[in-house]
mmCIF file of C-alpha atoms in Angstrom:
data_model
loop_
_atom_site.group_PDB
_atom_site.id
_atom_site.type_symbol
_atom_site.label_atom_id
_atom_site.label_comp_id
_atom_site.label_asym_id
_atom_site.label_seq_id
_atom_site.Cartn_x
_atom_site.Cartn_y
_atom_site.Cartn_z
ATOM 1 C CA MET A 1 92.600 75.322 130.643
ATOM 2 C CA ALA A 2 89.957 77.809 131.753
ATOM 3 C CA LYS A 3 87.176 78.529 129.288
ATOM 4 C CA ARG A 4 87.077 81.970 127.722
ATOM 5 C CA ASP A 5 84.040 84.215 127.788
ATOM 6 C CA TYR A 6 81.880 83.504 124.750
ATOM 7 C CA TYR A 7 81.695 87.170 123.760
ATOM 8 C CA GLU A 8 85.475 87.388 123.986
ATOM 9 C CA VAL A 9 85.824 84.281 121.820
ATOM 10 C CA LEU A 10 83.755 85.830 119.021
ATOM 11 C CA GLY A 11 85.194 89.298 119.547
ATOM 12 C CA VAL A 12 81.827 91.041 120.048
ATOM 13 C CA GLN A 13 80.297 93.171 122.782
ATOM 14 C CA LYS A 14 77.676 91.811 125.178
ATOM 15 C CA GLY A 15 74.913 93.814 123.486
ATOM 16 C CA ALA A 16 75.798 92.552 119.996
ATOM 17 C CA THR A 17 72.908 91.748 117.647
ATOM 18 C CA LYS A 18 72.294 88.331 116.108
ATOM 19 C CA ASP A 19 73.691 89.590 112.815
ATOM 20 C CA ASP A 20 76.863 90.816 114.517
ATOM 21 C CA ILE A 21 77.266 87.450 116.235
ATOM 22 C CA LYS A 22 76.700 85.579 112.992
ATOM 23 C CA LYS A 23 79.211 87.736 111.082
ATOM 24 C CA ALA A 24 81.819 87.332 113.798
ATOM 25 C CA TYR A 25 81.411 83.561 113.849
ATOM 26 C CA ARG A 26 81.440 83.290 110.064
ATOM 27 C CA LYS A 27 84.779 85.114 109.978
ATOM 28 C CA LEU A 28 86.304 82.773 112.567
ATOM 29 C CA ALA A 29 84.813 79.680 110.906
ATOM 30 C CA ILE A 30 86.488 80.624 107.621
ATOM 31 C CA GLN A 31 89.811 81.301 109.341
ATOM 32 C CA TYR A 32 89.982 78.171 111.474
ATOM 33 C CA HIS A 33 87.944 75.642 109.487
ATOM 34 C CA PRO A 34 89.576 72.165 109.688
ATOM 35 C CA ASP A 35 89.569 71.693 105.912
ATOM 36 C CA LYS A 36 91.676 74.813 105.588
ATOM 37 C CA ASN A 37 93.985 73.923 108.482
ATOM 38 C CA GLN A 38 94.473 70.190 108.176
ATOM 39 C CA GLY A 39 96.705 68.826 110.929
ATOM 40 C CA ASN A 40 96.660 72.118 112.842
ATOM 41 C CA LYS A 41 95.409 71.207 116.327
ATOM 42 C CA GLU A 42 95.404 74.806 117.523
ATOM 43 C CA ALA A 43 93.163 75.887 114.629
ATOM 44 C CA GLU A 44 90.861 72.931 115.297
ATOM 45 C CA GLU A 45 90.485 73.947 118.951
ATOM 46 C CA LYS A 46 89.777 77.549 118.001
ATOM 47 C CA PHE A 47 87.157 76.364 115.532
ATOM 48 C CA LYS A 48 85.442 74.260 118.208
ATOM 49 C CA GLU A 49 85.649 77.112 120.696
ATOM 50 C CA ALA A 50 84.065 79.541 118.240
ATOM 51 C CA THR A 51 81.358 77.029 117.314
ATOM 52 C CA GLU A 52 80.485 76.487 120.971
ATOM 53 C CA ALA A 53 80.257 80.227 121.553
ATOM 54 C CA TYR A 54 78.077 80.704 118.487
ATOM 55 C CA GLU A 55 75.705 77.903 119.506
ATOM 56 C CA ILE A 56 75.025 79.592 122.831
ATOM 57 C CA LEU A 57 74.902 83.230 121.714
ATOM 58 C CA SER A 58 72.783 82.584 118.615
ATOM 59 C CA ASP A 59 70.029 80.949 120.693
ATOM 60 C CA ASP A 60 67.880 83.477 122.572
ATOM 61 C CA GLN A 61 67.127 81.134 125.495
ATOM 62 C CA LYS A 62 70.714 79.958 125.926
ATOM 63 C CA LYS A 63 72.059 83.477 125.512
ATOM 64 C CA ALA A 64 69.742 84.803 128.215
ATOM 65 C CA ALA A 65 70.813 82.046 130.589
ATOM 66 C CA TYR A 66 74.471 82.682 129.864
ATOM 67 C CA ASP A 67 74.131 86.445 130.303
ATOM 68 C CA GLN A 68 72.515 85.947 133.740
ATOM 69 C CA PHE A 69 74.406 82.975 135.182
ATOM 70 C CA GLY A 70 77.515 82.544 132.993
ATOM 71 C CA PHE A 71 78.723 79.027 132.135
ATOM 72 C CA ALA A 72 76.620 77.562 134.957
ATOM 73 C CA GLY A 73 73.477 78.819 133.226
ATOM 74 C CA VAL A 74 74.113 76.824 130.065
ATOM 75 C CA GLU A 75 75.584 73.704 131.590
ATOM 76 C CA GLY A 76 73.914 70.654 130.046
ATOM 77 C CA MET A 77 72.324 72.754 127.272
ATOM 78 C CA GLY A 78 74.678 71.456 124.563
ATOM 79 C CA GLY A 79 77.108 74.328 124.600
ATOM 80 C CA GLN A 80 80.141 72.220 125.432
ATOM 81 C CA GLN A 81 79.640 69.083 123.392
ATOM 82 C CA ASP A 82 77.031 69.222 120.637
ATOM 83 C CA PHE A 83 78.710 71.325 117.983
ATOM 84 C CA SER A 84 76.349 70.221 115.233
ATOM 85 C CA ALA A 85 73.489 71.999 116.975
ATOM 86 C CA ALA A 86 74.997 75.292 115.965
ATOM 87 C CA PHE A 87 74.079 74.440 112.403
ATOM 88 C CA HIS A 88 70.313 74.091 112.517
ATOM 89 C CA ASP A 89 70.386 75.575 109.025
ATOM 90 C CA PHE A 90 73.801 75.724 107.418
ATOM 91 C CA GLY A 91 72.493 77.879 104.571
ATOM 92 C CA ASP A 92 71.092 80.351 107.094
ATOM 93 C CA LEU A 93 74.561 80.866 108.510
ATOM 94 C CA PHE A 94 76.441 81.366 105.256
ATOM 95 C CA GLY A 95 73.574 82.472 103.016
ATOM 96 C CA ASP A 96 74.832 83.437 99.561
ATOM 97 C CA PHE A 97 78.482 83.664 100.602
ATOM 98 C CA SER A 98 79.771 81.509 97.747
ATOM 99 C CA SER A 99 83.126 83.235 98.000
ATOM 100 C CA ILE A 100 83.710 81.317 101.221
ATOM 101 C CA PHE A 101 83.873 78.075 99.304
ATOM 102 C CA ASP A 102 86.077 79.685 96.671
ATOM 103 C CA THR A 103 88.421 80.591 99.536
ATOM 104 C CA PHE A 104 88.508 76.979 100.733
ATOM 105 C CA PHE A 105 88.474 75.099 97.479
ATOM 106 C CA GLY A 106 89.203 77.489 94.596
ATOM 107 C CA ASN A 107 86.562 77.341 91.872
ATOM 108 C CA SER A 108 85.679 73.679 92.278
ATOM 109 C CA GLY A 109 82.148 74.525 93.383
ATOM 110 C CA ARG A 110 81.465 76.284 90.091
ATOM 111 C CA ARG A 111 82.109 73.312 87.869
ATOM 112 C CA SER A 112 79.168 71.946 85.952
ATOM 113 C CA SER A 113 77.759 68.815 87.541
ATOM 114 C CA GLY A 114 78.204 66.886 84.327
ATOM 115 C CA GLY A 115 81.992 67.175 84.438
ATOM 116 C CA SER A 116 82.191 67.426 80.646
ATOM 117 C CA GLY A 117 85.232 69.699 80.822
ATOM 118 C CA VAL A 118 83.789 72.015 78.143
ATOM 119 C CA ARG A 119 84.672 75.525 79.280
ATOM 120 C CA GLN A 120 85.331 78.862 77.691
ATOM 121 C CA GLY A 121 88.960 79.504 76.836
ATOM 122 C CA ALA A 122 91.132 82.036 78.601
ATOM 123 C CA ASN A 123 91.031 85.722 77.801
ATOM 124 C CA LEU A 124 94.286 87.132 76.421
ATOM 125 C CA ARG A 125 95.971 90.525 76.753
ATOM 126 C CA TYR A 126 98.022 92.398 74.180
ATOM 127 C CA ASP A 127 99.718 95.766 74.758
ATOM 128 C CA VAL A 128 100.261 97.943 71.697
ATOM 129 C CA ASP A 129 102.247 101.184 71.431
ATOM 130 C CA ILE A 130 100.649 103.964 69.380
ATOM 131 C CA SER A 131 101.713 107.495 68.569
ATOM 132 C CA PHE A 132 100.117 110.502 70.231
ATOM 133 C CA LYS A 133 98.618 111.609 66.917
ATOM 134 C CA ASP A 134 97.110 108.180 66.168
ATOM 135 C CA ALA A 135 95.600 108.108 69.653
ATOM 136 C CA VAL A 136 93.945 111.479 69.039
ATOM 137 C CA PHE A 137 92.606 110.869 65.537
ATOM 138 C CA GLY A 138 92.298 107.082 65.496
ATOM 139 C CA THR A 139 93.880 104.528 63.175
ATOM 140 C CA LYS A 140 94.175 100.799 62.500
ATOM 141 C CA VAL A 141 97.123 98.689 63.602
ATOM 142 C CA GLU A 142 98.066 95.121 62.816
ATOM 143 C CA ILE A 143 99.045 92.953 65.759
ATOM 144 C CA GLN A 144 100.506 89.446 65.861
ATOM 145 C CA TYR A 145 100.159 87.152 68.860
ATOM 146 C CA SER A 146 99.883 83.491 69.891
ATOM 147 C CA ARG A 147 96.676 81.790 70.956
ATOM 148 C CA ASN A 148 95.440 78.255 71.632
ATOM 149 C CA GLU A 149 93.354 76.880 68.791
ATOM 150 C CA ALA A 150 91.583 73.537 68.461
ATOM 151 C CA CYS A 151 94.010 70.800 67.463
ATOM 152 C CA PRO A 152 93.298 69.973 63.784
ATOM 153 C CA THR A 153 94.230 66.312 64.280
ATOM 154 C CA CYS A 154 91.825 65.434 67.087
ATOM 155 C CA LYS A 155 89.368 68.306 66.456
ATOM 156 C CA GLY A 156 89.821 69.494 70.024
ATOM 157 C CA THR A 157 88.907 66.219 71.744
ATOM 158 C CA GLY A 158 92.434 65.452 72.951
ATOM 159 C CA ALA A 159 92.025 61.771 72.023
ATOM 160 C CA SER A 160 93.748 59.867 69.230
ATOM 161 C CA SER A 161 91.757 59.098 66.110
ATOM 162 C CA GLY A 162 89.390 56.179 66.621
ATOM 163 C CA THR A 163 89.545 56.405 70.398
ATOM 164 C CA GLY A 164 87.475 58.281 72.921
ATOM 165 C CA LYS A 165 87.275 59.209 76.539
ATOM 166 C CA LYS A 166 86.588 56.971 79.486
ATOM 167 C CA VAL A 167 84.410 58.041 82.394
ATOM 168 C CA CYS A 168 86.536 58.627 85.477
ATOM 169 C CA ALA A 169 86.031 55.775 87.919
ATOM 170 C CA THR A 170 86.895 57.920 90.909
ATOM 171 C CA CYS A 171 84.213 60.594 90.483
ATOM 172 C CA GLY A 172 81.835 58.765 88.155
ATOM 173 C CA GLY A 173 82.082 61.534 85.584
ATOM 174 C CA SER A 174 81.039 64.376 87.878
ATOM 175 C CA GLY A 175 84.512 65.882 88.111
ATOM 176 C CA GLN A 176 84.130 66.170 91.875
ATOM 177 C CA VAL A 177 84.577 64.062 94.943
ATOM 178 C CA ARG A 178 82.834 64.718 98.242
ATOM 179 C CA HIS A 179 84.062 64.122 101.743
ATOM 180 C CA SER A 180 82.504 64.803 105.108
ATOM 181 C CA GLN A 181 84.007 66.201 108.262
ATOM 182 C CA GLY A 182 81.656 66.699 111.149
ATOM 183 C CA PHE A 183 78.674 68.644 109.913
ATOM 184 C CA PHE A 184 80.396 69.681 106.660
ATOM 185 C CA SER A 185 80.060 67.884 103.344
ATOM 186 C CA VAL A 186 82.450 69.443 100.884
ATOM 187 C CA ALA A 187 82.981 68.902 97.166
ATOM 188 C CA SER A 188 86.473 69.232 95.728
ATOM 189 C CA THR A 189 88.102 68.645 92.359
ATOM 190 C CA CYS A 190 88.621 64.989 91.529
ATOM 191 C CA PRO A 191 92.349 64.230 91.878
ATOM 192 C CA ASN A 192 92.238 61.456 89.291
ATOM 193 C CA CYS A 193 90.801 63.355 86.317
ATOM 194 C CA GLY A 194 91.554 66.909 87.422
ATOM 195 C CA GLY A 195 87.850 67.732 87.424
ATOM 196 C CA GLU A 196 87.261 66.834 83.776
ATOM 197 C CA GLY A 197 85.062 63.825 84.584
ATOM 198 C CA TYR A 198 86.830 61.577 82.108
ATOM 199 C CA ILE A 199 90.184 59.971 81.361
ATOM 200 C CA ILE A 200 91.858 59.998 77.927
ATOM 201 C CA GLU A 201 93.566 56.607 77.623
ATOM 202 C CA HIS A 202 95.129 57.310 74.216
ATOM 203 C CA PRO A 203 96.024 61.013 73.990
ATOM 204 C CA CYS A 204 96.418 62.719 70.625
ATOM 205 C CA LYS A 205 100.113 62.797 69.736
ATOM 206 C CA GLU A 206 99.869 66.222 68.119
ATOM 207 C CA CYS A 207 98.554 68.051 71.191
ATOM 208 C CA ASN A 208 99.474 65.537 73.935
ATOM 209 C CA GLY A 209 95.823 65.248 74.913
ATOM 210 C CA SER A 210 95.222 68.953 75.536
ATOM 211 C CA GLY A 211 92.954 69.364 72.501
ATOM 212 C CA THR A 212 94.629 72.665 71.607
ATOM 213 C CA GLN A 213 97.773 73.904 69.870
ATOM 214 C CA LYS A 214 99.587 77.234 69.951
ATOM 215 C CA LYS A 215 99.176 79.210 66.745
ATOM 216 C CA ARG A 216 100.380 82.634 65.606
ATOM 217 C CA GLN A 217 97.810 84.916 64.054
ATOM 218 C CA LYS A 218 97.575 88.468 62.740
ATOM 219 C CA ILE A 219 94.540 90.710 63.121
ATOM 220 C CA MET A 220 93.743 94.363 62.475
ATOM 221 C CA VAL A 221 92.722 96.394 65.510
ATOM 222 C CA THR A 222 90.799 99.642 65.236
ATOM 223 C CA VAL A 223 92.130 102.418 67.484
ATOM 224 C CA PRO A 224 89.139 104.649 68.297
ATOM 225 C CA PRO A 225 89.704 108.435 68.023
ATOM 226 C CA GLY A 226 90.541 110.093 71.334
ATOM 227 C CA VAL A 227 91.692 106.913 73.075
ATOM 228 C CA GLU A 228 93.667 107.595 76.257
ATOM 229 C CA ASN A 229 96.775 105.906 77.569
ATOM 230 C CA GLY A 230 95.939 102.647 79.343
ATOM 231 C CA LYS A 231 92.495 102.274 77.767
ATOM 232 C CA ARG A 232 91.492 99.026 76.087
ATOM 233 C CA VAL A 233 89.264 97.499 73.452
ATOM 234 C CA ILE A 234 87.829 93.994 73.689
ATOM 235 C CA ILE A 235 87.858 91.796 70.584
ATOM 236 C CA PRO A 236 85.360 88.965 71.124
ATOM 237 C CA ARG A 237 86.328 85.325 70.551
ATOM 238 C CA GLN A 238 89.971 86.048 69.722
ATOM 239 C CA GLY A 239 91.389 84.581 72.937
ATOM 240 C CA ASP A 240 92.328 80.982 73.653
ATOM 241 C CA THR A 241 90.005 78.237 72.422
ATOM 242 C CA GLY A 242 88.405 76.352 75.314
ATOM 243 C CA PRO A 243 89.182 72.708 76.060
ATOM 244 C CA ASN A 244 87.049 70.001 74.447
ATOM 245 C CA GLY A 245 85.709 72.354 71.813
ATOM 246 C CA GLY A 246 84.765 75.054 74.305
ATOM 247 C CA PRO A 247 84.195 78.589 72.978
ATOM 248 C CA PRO A 248 87.214 80.902 72.764
ATOM 249 C CA GLY A 249 87.820 83.699 75.222
ATOM 250 C CA ASP A 250 88.262 87.346 74.289
ATOM 251 C CA LEU A 251 91.305 89.410 73.391
ATOM 252 C CA TYR A 252 91.944 92.537 75.472
ATOM 253 C CA VAL A 253 94.063 95.089 73.611
ATOM 254 C CA PHE A 254 95.556 97.820 75.825
ATOM 255 C CA PHE A 255 96.926 101.033 74.309
ATOM 256 C CA ARG A 256 100.159 102.640 75.432
ATOM 257 C CA VAL A 257 100.219 106.167 74.034
ATOM 258 C CA LYS A 258 103.621 107.697 73.346
ATOM 259 C CA SER A 259 104.258 111.291 74.387
ATOM 260 C CA HIS A 260 104.445 114.054 71.756
ATOM 261 C CA GLU A 261 107.296 116.497 71.308
ATOM 262 C CA TYR A 262 105.049 119.572 71.268
ATOM 263 C CA PHE A 263 101.527 118.619 72.356
ATOM 264 C CA GLU A 264 99.926 117.160 75.453
ATOM 265 C CA ARG A 265 96.313 116.494 76.339
ATOM 266 C CA GLN A 266 94.014 117.007 79.292
ATOM 267 C CA ASP A 267 90.665 115.281 78.868
ATOM 268 C CA MET A 268 89.385 116.487 75.462
ATOM 269 C CA ASP A 269 91.713 119.500 75.146
ATOM 270 C CA LEU A 270 95.169 119.848 73.581
ATOM 271 C CA TYR A 271 97.936 122.120 74.869
ATOM 272 C CA CYS A 272 101.085 123.492 73.249
ATOM 273 C CA ALA A 273 103.543 126.356 73.814
ATOM 274 C CA VAL A 274 104.529 128.871 71.131
ATOM 275 C CA PRO A 275 107.341 131.475 71.309
ATOM 276 C CA ILE A 276 106.730 135.132 70.417
ATOM 277 C CA SER A 277 109.041 138.119 70.382
ATOM 278 C CA ILE A 278 108.960 141.135 72.705
ATOM 279 C CA SER A 279 107.640 143.311 69.913
ATOM 280 C CA GLN A 280 104.872 140.817 69.046
ATOM 281 C CA ALA A 281 103.844 140.658 72.687
ATOM 282 C CA THR A 282 103.934 144.449 73.034
ATOM 283 C CA LEU A 283 102.342 145.520 69.776
ATOM 284 C CA GLY A 284 100.204 142.484 69.077
ATOM 285 C CA ALA A 285 100.517 140.347 65.951
ATOM 286 C CA ASP A 286 99.038 137.699 63.727
ATOM 287 C CA ILE A 287 101.051 134.490 64.036
ATOM 288 C CA HIS A 288 100.649 131.169 62.252
ATOM 289 C CA VAL A 289 100.573 128.001 64.353
ATOM 290 C CA MET A 290 100.663 124.419 63.081
ATOM 291 C CA THR A 291 98.073 122.141 64.691
ATOM 292 C CA LEU A 292 98.464 118.447 65.546
ATOM 293 C CA ASP A 293 96.870 117.315 62.292
ATOM 294 C CA GLY A 294 99.412 119.340 60.244
ATOM 295 C CA LYS A 295 97.329 122.292 59.144
ATOM 296 C CA THR A 296 98.297 125.911 59.811
ATOM 297 C CA ILE A 297 95.933 128.324 61.561
ATOM 298 C CA LYS A 298 96.203 132.082 62.062
ATOM 299 C CA VAL A 299 96.194 133.185 65.669
ATOM 300 C CA LYS A 300 95.745 136.798 66.759
ATOM 301 C CA VAL A 301 98.008 137.890 69.620
ATOM 302 C CA PRO A 302 96.454 140.862 71.469
ATOM 303 C CA PRO A 303 98.724 143.846 72.253
ATOM 304 C CA GLY A 304 100.335 143.817 75.689
ATOM 305 C CA ILE A 305 100.019 140.055 76.170
ATOM 306 C CA GLN A 306 101.958 138.770 79.167
ATOM 307 C CA ASN A 307 104.326 135.845 79.255
ATOM 308 C CA GLY A 308 102.597 132.499 79.880
ATOM 309 C CA LYS A 309 99.116 133.663 78.901
ATOM 310 C CA MET A 310 96.837 131.115 77.208
ATOM 311 C CA LEU A 311 94.920 131.610 73.972
ATOM 312 C CA ARG A 312 91.998 129.276 73.283
ATOM 313 C CA ILE A 313 91.312 127.993 69.785
ATOM 314 C CA ARG A 314 87.906 126.368 69.668
ATOM 315 C CA ASP A 315 87.317 122.934 68.135
ATOM 316 C CA GLU A 316 90.972 122.110 67.475
ATOM 317 C CA GLY A 317 91.328 119.590 70.297
ATOM 318 C CA ILE A 318 90.438 115.897 70.646
ATOM 319 C CA PRO A 319 87.798 114.666 68.148
ATOM 320 C CA PRO A 320 84.431 114.005 69.773
ATOM 321 C CA GLY A 321 82.893 110.673 70.620
ATOM 322 C CA PRO A 322 79.319 109.841 69.572
ATOM 323 C CA GLY A 323 77.066 112.785 70.358
ATOM 324 C CA GLY A 324 79.905 114.873 71.831
ATOM 325 C CA ARG A 325 81.764 117.983 70.739
ATOM 326 C CA ARG A 326 85.399 118.410 69.888
ATOM 327 C CA GLY A 327 87.776 119.773 72.495
ATOM 328 C CA ASN A 328 89.803 122.977 72.245
ATOM 329 C CA LEU A 329 93.441 123.815 71.584
ATOM 330 C CA TYR A 330 95.162 125.991 74.179
ATOM 331 C CA ILE A 331 98.283 127.867 73.099
ATOM 332 C CA LYS A 332 100.627 129.105 75.809
ATOM 333 C CA LEU A 333 102.584 132.172 74.664
ATOM 334 C CA MET A 334 106.206 132.273 75.748
ATOM 335 C CA ILE A 335 107.901 135.648 75.255
ATOM 336 C CA GLN A 336 111.449 135.138 74.042
ATOM 337 C CA ILE A 337 114.044 137.549 75.466
ATOM 338 C CA PRO A 338 116.874 138.091 72.985
ATOM 339 C CA THR A 339 120.273 137.098 74.335
ATOM 340 C CA LYS A 340 122.172 139.085 71.678
ATOM 341 C CA LEU A 341 121.228 142.410 70.074
ATOM 342 C CA SER A 342 122.631 144.195 67.097
ATOM 343 C CA ARG A 343 124.050 147.649 67.640
ATOM 344 C CA ARG A 344 120.928 149.211 66.174
ATOM 345 C CA GLY A 345 118.671 146.942 68.211
ATOM 346 C CA LYS A 346 120.427 147.942 71.407
ATOM 347 C CA GLU A 347 120.024 151.620 70.535
ATOM 348 C CA LEU A 348 116.304 151.166 69.972
ATOM 349 C CA MET A 349 115.846 149.325 73.251
ATOM 350 C CA GLU A 350 117.697 152.038 75.132
ATOM 351 C CA GLU A 351 115.557 154.671 73.459
ATOM 352 C CA LEU A 352 112.407 152.749 74.403
ATOM 353 C CA ALA A 353 113.564 152.649 78.019
ATOM 354 C CA ARG A 354 114.053 156.419 78.027
ATOM 355 C CA VAL A 355 110.714 157.125 76.351
ATOM 356 C CA GLU A 356 108.711 154.831 78.597
ATOM 357 C CA GLY A 357 110.538 155.901 81.726
ATOM 358 C CA GLU A 358 111.215 152.459 83.097
ATOM 359 C CA ASP A 359 111.006 152.096 86.866
ATOM 360 C CA ASP A 360 114.334 151.153 88.431
ATOM 361 C CA SER A 361 112.659 150.557 91.815
ATOM 362 C CA PRO A 362 109.817 148.144 91.039
ATOM 363 C CA LYS A 363 107.380 147.072 93.752
ATOM 364 C CA PRO A 364 106.572 143.379 94.335
ATOM 365 C CA ILE A 365 103.644 141.985 92.354
ATOM 366 C CA PRO A 366 100.710 140.789 94.524
ATOM 367 C CA LEU A 367 100.595 136.992 94.654
ATOM 368 C CA MET A 368 96.959 137.051 93.583
ATOM 369 C CA GLU A 369 97.933 138.613 90.263
ATOM 370 C CA LEU A 370 100.586 135.952 89.720
ATOM 371 C CA THR A 371 98.002 133.251 90.366
ATOM 372 C CA ASP A 372 95.641 134.746 87.798
ATOM 373 C CA GLN A 373 98.269 134.722 85.064
#
């Protein structure tokens, strides 16, 4: 099969910089690496092809020869056979890209070299429903959940009383085994001990060797004032206990705020709608409105107020955080049109229409005025 142009192999232009060439090769090396594609001959060939292209294009002398004379210019210069030459400095190619190894081998490269198996426990999540009012003003709620705690029988060791752990013969206690393929030497989790570095020959019967047991517990959680839907608080060391006496993880409590029948919030402000009569809107009035916290405030409605207008009541919104100020309450006035009138009421409305000379041929209202309302 005919060889492909090296630039085409790496997917870069002829004037590509060294960094561009390195990035392109790194991407292909991750995709087609033999350890990630075991038994895949096509991937192996693509990996070799990319490595050959990188060896030539990353070397200034070889690249110049290739650019001028093509494959003939680099014949005998190692481009077709010596793949290890492309890795003069493996660290220089991959630098600090530790995520590459996480992609290949999970988190095995982050295990402590001692293989003691002592790790922090898992973080836990708990979702709690709270009322709109409690979210605004804050409260305390009791939650109950399950978590892993150290087994009281074996004290978290996982081994039966009077017994211990045996160093894993496969990895020598490191928790990792290494294997080489070409120019790569890769560490992976020991299959015999699961990366723990030891074997428990006589597991604790209470916890089956895990060192932990599920327990139910109750705790009080403080809901901070002004908390929004979907926000969380972190309670340290209330997650699962780690294996082999490792420290516990944290508990993440997420708040789901229920909607309110009359109020809603936007940032630090509260909004509600209040009905008023035609006469109150026309003549103006003092009305009494109940706030979210249950108190009643007097609100002055100016004469001639239009339907849907907002009145702002300062400092009746969401309580402030540290160093902040409280939000406002916005009241939307909704003019109620009576559906039934008494005989006297109808007479008065008809008289009002005659006195005010109502227009029976109204002109359209400019859209700008509607927007401002």
